[in-house]
Coordinates of C-alpha atoms in Angstrom, one line a residue:
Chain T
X555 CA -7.2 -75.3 -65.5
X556 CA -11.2 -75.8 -65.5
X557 CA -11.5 -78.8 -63.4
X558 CA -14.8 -78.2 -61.5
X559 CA -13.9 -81.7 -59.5
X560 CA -11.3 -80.6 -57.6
X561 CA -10.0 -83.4 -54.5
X562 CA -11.3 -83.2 -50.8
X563 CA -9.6 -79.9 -49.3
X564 CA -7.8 -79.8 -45.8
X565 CA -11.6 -78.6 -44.9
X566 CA -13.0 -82.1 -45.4
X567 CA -17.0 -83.1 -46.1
X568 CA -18.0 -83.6 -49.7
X569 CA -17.5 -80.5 -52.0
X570 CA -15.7 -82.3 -55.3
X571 CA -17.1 -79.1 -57.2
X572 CA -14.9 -76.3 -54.7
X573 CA -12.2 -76.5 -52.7
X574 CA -12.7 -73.5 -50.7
X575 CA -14.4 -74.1 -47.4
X576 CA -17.9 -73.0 -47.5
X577 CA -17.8 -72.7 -43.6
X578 CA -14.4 -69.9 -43.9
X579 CA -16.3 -68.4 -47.0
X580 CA -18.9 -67.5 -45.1
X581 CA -17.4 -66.1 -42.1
X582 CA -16.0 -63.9 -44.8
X583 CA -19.2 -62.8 -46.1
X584 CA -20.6 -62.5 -42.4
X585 CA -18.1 -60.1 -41.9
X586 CA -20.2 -57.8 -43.9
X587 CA -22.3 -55.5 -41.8
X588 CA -25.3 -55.6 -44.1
X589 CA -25.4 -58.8 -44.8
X590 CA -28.4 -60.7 -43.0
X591 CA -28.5 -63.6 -44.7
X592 CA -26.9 -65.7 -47.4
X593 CA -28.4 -68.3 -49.4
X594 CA -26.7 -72.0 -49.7
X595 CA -26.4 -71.0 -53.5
X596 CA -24.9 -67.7 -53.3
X597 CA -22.3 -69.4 -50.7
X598 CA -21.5 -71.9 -52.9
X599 CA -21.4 -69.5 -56.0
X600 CA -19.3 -67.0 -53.7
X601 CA -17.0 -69.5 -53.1
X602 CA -16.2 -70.9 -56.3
X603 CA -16.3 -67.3 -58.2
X604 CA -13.0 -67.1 -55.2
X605 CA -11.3 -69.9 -56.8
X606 CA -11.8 -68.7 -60.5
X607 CA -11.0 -65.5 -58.9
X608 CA -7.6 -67.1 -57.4
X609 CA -6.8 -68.6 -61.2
X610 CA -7.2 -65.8 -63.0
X611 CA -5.1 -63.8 -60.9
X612 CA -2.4 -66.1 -60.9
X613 CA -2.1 -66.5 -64.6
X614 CA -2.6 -63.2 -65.4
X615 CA -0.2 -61.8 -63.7
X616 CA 2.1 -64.6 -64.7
X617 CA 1.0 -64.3 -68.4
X618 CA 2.2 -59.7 -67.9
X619 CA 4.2 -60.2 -65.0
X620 CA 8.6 -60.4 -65.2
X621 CA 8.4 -63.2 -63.1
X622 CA 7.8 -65.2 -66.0
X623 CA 11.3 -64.7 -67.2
X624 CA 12.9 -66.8 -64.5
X625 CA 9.6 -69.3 -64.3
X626 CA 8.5 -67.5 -61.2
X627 CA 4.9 -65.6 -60.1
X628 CA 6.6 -62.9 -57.8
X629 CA 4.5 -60.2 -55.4
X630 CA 6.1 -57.8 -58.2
X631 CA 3.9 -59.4 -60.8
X632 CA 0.7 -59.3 -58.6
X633 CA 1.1 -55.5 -57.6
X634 CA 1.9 -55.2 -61.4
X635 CA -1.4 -56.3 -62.5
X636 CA -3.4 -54.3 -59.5
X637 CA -2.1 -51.3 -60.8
X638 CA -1.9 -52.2 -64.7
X639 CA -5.3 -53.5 -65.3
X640 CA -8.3 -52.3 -64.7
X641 CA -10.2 -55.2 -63.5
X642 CA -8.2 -55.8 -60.9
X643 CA -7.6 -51.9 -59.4
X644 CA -9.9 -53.2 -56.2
X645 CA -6.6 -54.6 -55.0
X646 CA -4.4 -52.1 -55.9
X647 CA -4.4 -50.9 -51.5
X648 CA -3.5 -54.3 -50.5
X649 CA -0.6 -55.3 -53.1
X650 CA 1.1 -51.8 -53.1
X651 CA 4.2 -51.9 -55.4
X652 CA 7.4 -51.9 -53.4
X653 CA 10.2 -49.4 -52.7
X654 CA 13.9 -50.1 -51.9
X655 CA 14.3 -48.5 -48.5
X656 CA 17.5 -46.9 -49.5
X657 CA 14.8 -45.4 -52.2
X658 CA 12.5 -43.9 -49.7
X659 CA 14.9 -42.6 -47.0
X660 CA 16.0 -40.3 -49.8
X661 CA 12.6 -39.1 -50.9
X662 CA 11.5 -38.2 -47.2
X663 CA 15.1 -36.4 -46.9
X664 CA 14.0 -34.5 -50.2
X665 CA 10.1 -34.2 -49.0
X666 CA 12.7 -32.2 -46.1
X667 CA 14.9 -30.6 -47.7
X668 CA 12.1 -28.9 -50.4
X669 CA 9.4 -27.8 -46.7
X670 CA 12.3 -26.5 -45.1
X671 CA 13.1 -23.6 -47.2
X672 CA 13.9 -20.7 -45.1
X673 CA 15.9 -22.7 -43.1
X674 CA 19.5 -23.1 -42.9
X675 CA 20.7 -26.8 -42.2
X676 CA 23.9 -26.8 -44.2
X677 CA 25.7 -28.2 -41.4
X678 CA 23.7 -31.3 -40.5
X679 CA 22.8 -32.4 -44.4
X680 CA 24.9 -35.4 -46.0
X681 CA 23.0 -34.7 -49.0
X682 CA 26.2 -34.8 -51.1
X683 CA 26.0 -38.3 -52.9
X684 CA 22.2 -38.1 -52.6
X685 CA 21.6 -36.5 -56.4
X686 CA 21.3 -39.7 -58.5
Chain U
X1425 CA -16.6 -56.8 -35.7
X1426 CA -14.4 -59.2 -33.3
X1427 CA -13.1 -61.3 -36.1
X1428 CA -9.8 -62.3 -35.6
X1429 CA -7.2 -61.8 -38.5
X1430 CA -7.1 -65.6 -38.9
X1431 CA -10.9 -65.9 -39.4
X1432 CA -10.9 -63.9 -42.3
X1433 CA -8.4 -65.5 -44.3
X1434 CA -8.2 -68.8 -46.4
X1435 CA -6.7 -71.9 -46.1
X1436 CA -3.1 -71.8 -47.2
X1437 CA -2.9 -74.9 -48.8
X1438 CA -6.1 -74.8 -50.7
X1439 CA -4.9 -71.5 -51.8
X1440 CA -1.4 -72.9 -53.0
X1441 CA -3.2 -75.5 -54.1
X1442 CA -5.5 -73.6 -56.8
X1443 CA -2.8 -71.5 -57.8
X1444 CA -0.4 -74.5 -59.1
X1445 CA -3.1 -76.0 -61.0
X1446 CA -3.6 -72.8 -62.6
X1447 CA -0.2 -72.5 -63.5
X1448 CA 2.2 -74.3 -65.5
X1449 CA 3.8 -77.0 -64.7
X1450 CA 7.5 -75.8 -62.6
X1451 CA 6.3 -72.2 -61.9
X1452 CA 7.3 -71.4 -58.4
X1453 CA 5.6 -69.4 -56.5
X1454 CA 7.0 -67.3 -54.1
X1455 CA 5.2 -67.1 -50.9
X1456 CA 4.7 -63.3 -50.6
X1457 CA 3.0 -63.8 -54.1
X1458 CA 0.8 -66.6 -52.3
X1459 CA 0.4 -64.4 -49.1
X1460 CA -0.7 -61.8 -51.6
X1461 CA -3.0 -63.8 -54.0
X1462 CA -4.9 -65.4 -50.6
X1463 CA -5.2 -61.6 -49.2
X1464 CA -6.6 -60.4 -53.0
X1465 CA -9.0 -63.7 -52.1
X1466 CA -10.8 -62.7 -48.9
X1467 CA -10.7 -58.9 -50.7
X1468 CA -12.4 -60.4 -53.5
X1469 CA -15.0 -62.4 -51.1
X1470 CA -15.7 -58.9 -49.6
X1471 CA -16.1 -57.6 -52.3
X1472 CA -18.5 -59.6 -54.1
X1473 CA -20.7 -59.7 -51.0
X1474 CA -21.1 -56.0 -50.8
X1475 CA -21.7 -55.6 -54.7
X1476 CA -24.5 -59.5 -54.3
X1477 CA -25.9 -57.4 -51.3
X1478 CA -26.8 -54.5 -52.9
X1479 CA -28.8 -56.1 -55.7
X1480 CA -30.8 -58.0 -53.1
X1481 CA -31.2 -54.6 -51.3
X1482 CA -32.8 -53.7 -54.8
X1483 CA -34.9 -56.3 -54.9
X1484 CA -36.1 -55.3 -51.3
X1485 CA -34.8 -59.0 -50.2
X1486 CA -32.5 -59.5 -47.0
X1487 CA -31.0 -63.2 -48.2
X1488 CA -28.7 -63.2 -50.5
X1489 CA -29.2 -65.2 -53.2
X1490 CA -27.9 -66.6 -56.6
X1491 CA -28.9 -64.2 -58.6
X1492 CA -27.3 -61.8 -57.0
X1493 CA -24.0 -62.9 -57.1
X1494 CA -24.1 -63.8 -60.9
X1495 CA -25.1 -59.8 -61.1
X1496 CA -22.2 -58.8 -58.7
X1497 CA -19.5 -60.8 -61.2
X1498 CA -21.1 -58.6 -64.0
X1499 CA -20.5 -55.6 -62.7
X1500 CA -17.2 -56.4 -60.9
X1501 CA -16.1 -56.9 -64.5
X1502 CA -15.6 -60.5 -64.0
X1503 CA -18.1 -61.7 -67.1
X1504 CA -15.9 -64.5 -67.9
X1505 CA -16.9 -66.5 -64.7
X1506 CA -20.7 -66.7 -65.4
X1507 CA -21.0 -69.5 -67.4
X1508 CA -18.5 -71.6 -65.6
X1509 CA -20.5 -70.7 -62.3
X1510 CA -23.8 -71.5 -63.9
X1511 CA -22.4 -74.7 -64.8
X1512 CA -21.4 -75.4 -61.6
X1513 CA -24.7 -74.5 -59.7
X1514 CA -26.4 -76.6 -61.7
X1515 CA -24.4 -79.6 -60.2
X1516 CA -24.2 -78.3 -57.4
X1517 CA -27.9 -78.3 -57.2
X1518 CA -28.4 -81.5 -57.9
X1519 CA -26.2 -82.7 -55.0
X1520 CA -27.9 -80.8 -53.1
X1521 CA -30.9 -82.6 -54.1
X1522 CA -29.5 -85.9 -53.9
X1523 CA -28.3 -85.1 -50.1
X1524 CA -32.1 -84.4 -49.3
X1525 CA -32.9 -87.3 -50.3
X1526 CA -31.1 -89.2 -48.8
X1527 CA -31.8 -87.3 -45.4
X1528 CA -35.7 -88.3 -46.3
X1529 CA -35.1 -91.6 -46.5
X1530 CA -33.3 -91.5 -43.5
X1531 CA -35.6 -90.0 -41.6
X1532 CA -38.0 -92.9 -42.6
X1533 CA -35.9 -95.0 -40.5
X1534 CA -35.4 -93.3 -37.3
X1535 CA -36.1 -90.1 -36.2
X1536 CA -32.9 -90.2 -34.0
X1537 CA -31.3 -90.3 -37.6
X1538 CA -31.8 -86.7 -37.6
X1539 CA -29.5 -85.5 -35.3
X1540 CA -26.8 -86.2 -38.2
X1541 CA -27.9 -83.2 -40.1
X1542 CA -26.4 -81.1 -37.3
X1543 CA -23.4 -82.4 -37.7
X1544 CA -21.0 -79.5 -39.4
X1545 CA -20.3 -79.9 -42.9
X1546 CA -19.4 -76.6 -44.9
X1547 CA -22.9 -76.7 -46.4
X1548 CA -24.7 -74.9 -42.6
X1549 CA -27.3 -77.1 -44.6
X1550 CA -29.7 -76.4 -41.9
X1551 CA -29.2 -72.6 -41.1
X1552 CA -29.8 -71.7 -44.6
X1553 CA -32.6 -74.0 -45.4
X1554 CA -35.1 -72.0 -44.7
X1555 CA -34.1 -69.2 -46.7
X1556 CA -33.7 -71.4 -49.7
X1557 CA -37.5 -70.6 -50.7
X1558 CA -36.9 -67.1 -51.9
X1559 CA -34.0 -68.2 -53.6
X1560 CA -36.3 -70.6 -56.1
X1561 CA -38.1 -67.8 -57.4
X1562 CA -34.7 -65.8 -58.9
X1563 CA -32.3 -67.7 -60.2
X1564 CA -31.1 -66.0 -62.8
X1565 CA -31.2 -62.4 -62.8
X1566 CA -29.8 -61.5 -66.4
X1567 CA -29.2 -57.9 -66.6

């Protein structure tokens, strides 16, 4: 890593130093209610702190992740790092750490099962093999 | 905000694109991970922005400038990119420089010349010159 001259991107023009599109960038940053105006220095800096953003992310979470084990980066590994390490805990909404669905039927059964407690149901539970 | 979902994302490619270099060689890279990494992206743009745009709120400016996104990486924690992002401004910069001069010396030539600088390239050279004034006077806003 730490080539500053990266190729012409699918965005075309001249940036050798990025490959993010400044123009994409900074609809991003637009997006921002507050924002009035951006400088062409604080676009460009935005946009390459993205892609240092991008390679630290990936090889951190390749570096912790068990992805590694099979030569992989996997969403696993990413949603790992979110919630493992502290730098990263801004993303830890977006990369949510997965749940077998077979996993969370059972817990919304349980979630149930414990608010109904007056209540008798014994007929219409199948709860039998559920205690794992 | 009427952005559309797409507007708000980044290229694909460039983002698969960063992520193999960063990598070693033969990794393989599913593509929820690369779905994920270019969602953590825009997250990250946002992000930044808000955290740049409060330290030019601070310093009672309404452009965004330099400055303030070298502050935002230092209090997003992300230390490690300042250097590298110095570094890069300072080419940056002078590109930027030698593309202005280039444009003068067009301009010497034909006036008609200067339709070209409308012409889209990432930079929005144009929109943002004018602000470019303020932005001389801060650079560097060490904390």
């Amino acid at each position: 890593g730490g080539k500053m001259a990266a190729r012409l991107s699918g965005g075309g023009g001249e940036n050798r130093l990025v490959s993010l599109p400044l123009s994409r960038i900074r609809v991003i940053m637009k997006s921002s209610p507050e924002v009035s105006s951006i400088n062409q220095d604080a676009l460009f800096l935005t946009a390459k702190a993205t892609e240092l953003f991008v390679q630290y992310l990936a090889t951190y979470s390749y570096k912790h992740g068990r992805g590694k084990e099979k030569s992989a980066l996997t969403y696993s590994d990413l949603s790992h790092t979110a919630e493992e390490c502290e730098t990263f805990q801004f993303l830890a909404d977006i990369l949510p750490k997965k749940i077998l669905a077979s996993k969370y039927l059972k817990m919304l059964e349980k979630e149930k099962r414990d608010g109904e407690v007056g209540e008798d149901e014994d007929e219409e539970d199948d709860d039998d093999e559920d205690e794992s | 905000m009427a952005e559309r979902p797409e507007d708000l994302n980044l290229p694909n490619a460039v983002i698969t694109r960063i992520i193999k270099e960063a990598l070693p060689d033969g990794v393989n890279i599913s593509k929820e991970a690369r779905s994920a990494i270019s969602r953590a992206a825009s997250v990250f743009v946002l992000y930044a922005t808000s955290c740049a745009n409060n330290f030019a709120m601070k310093g009672k400016r309404k452009t965004l400038n330099a400055g303030d996104v070298l502050s935002a990486m230092e209090e997003m924690e992300f230390q490690r990119f300042i250097a590298p992002l110095k570094e890069s401004l300072e080419v940056y910069r002078r590109e930027q420089k030698g593309k202005k001069e280039a444009r003068k010396d067009k301009d010497k030539r034909a006036d008609s010349e200067e339709q070209d600088k409308s012409r889209e390239e990432e930079n929005d050279d144009d929109d943002e010159r004018m602000e470019e004034e303020e932005q001389n006077e801060e650079e560097e806003v060490d904390n």
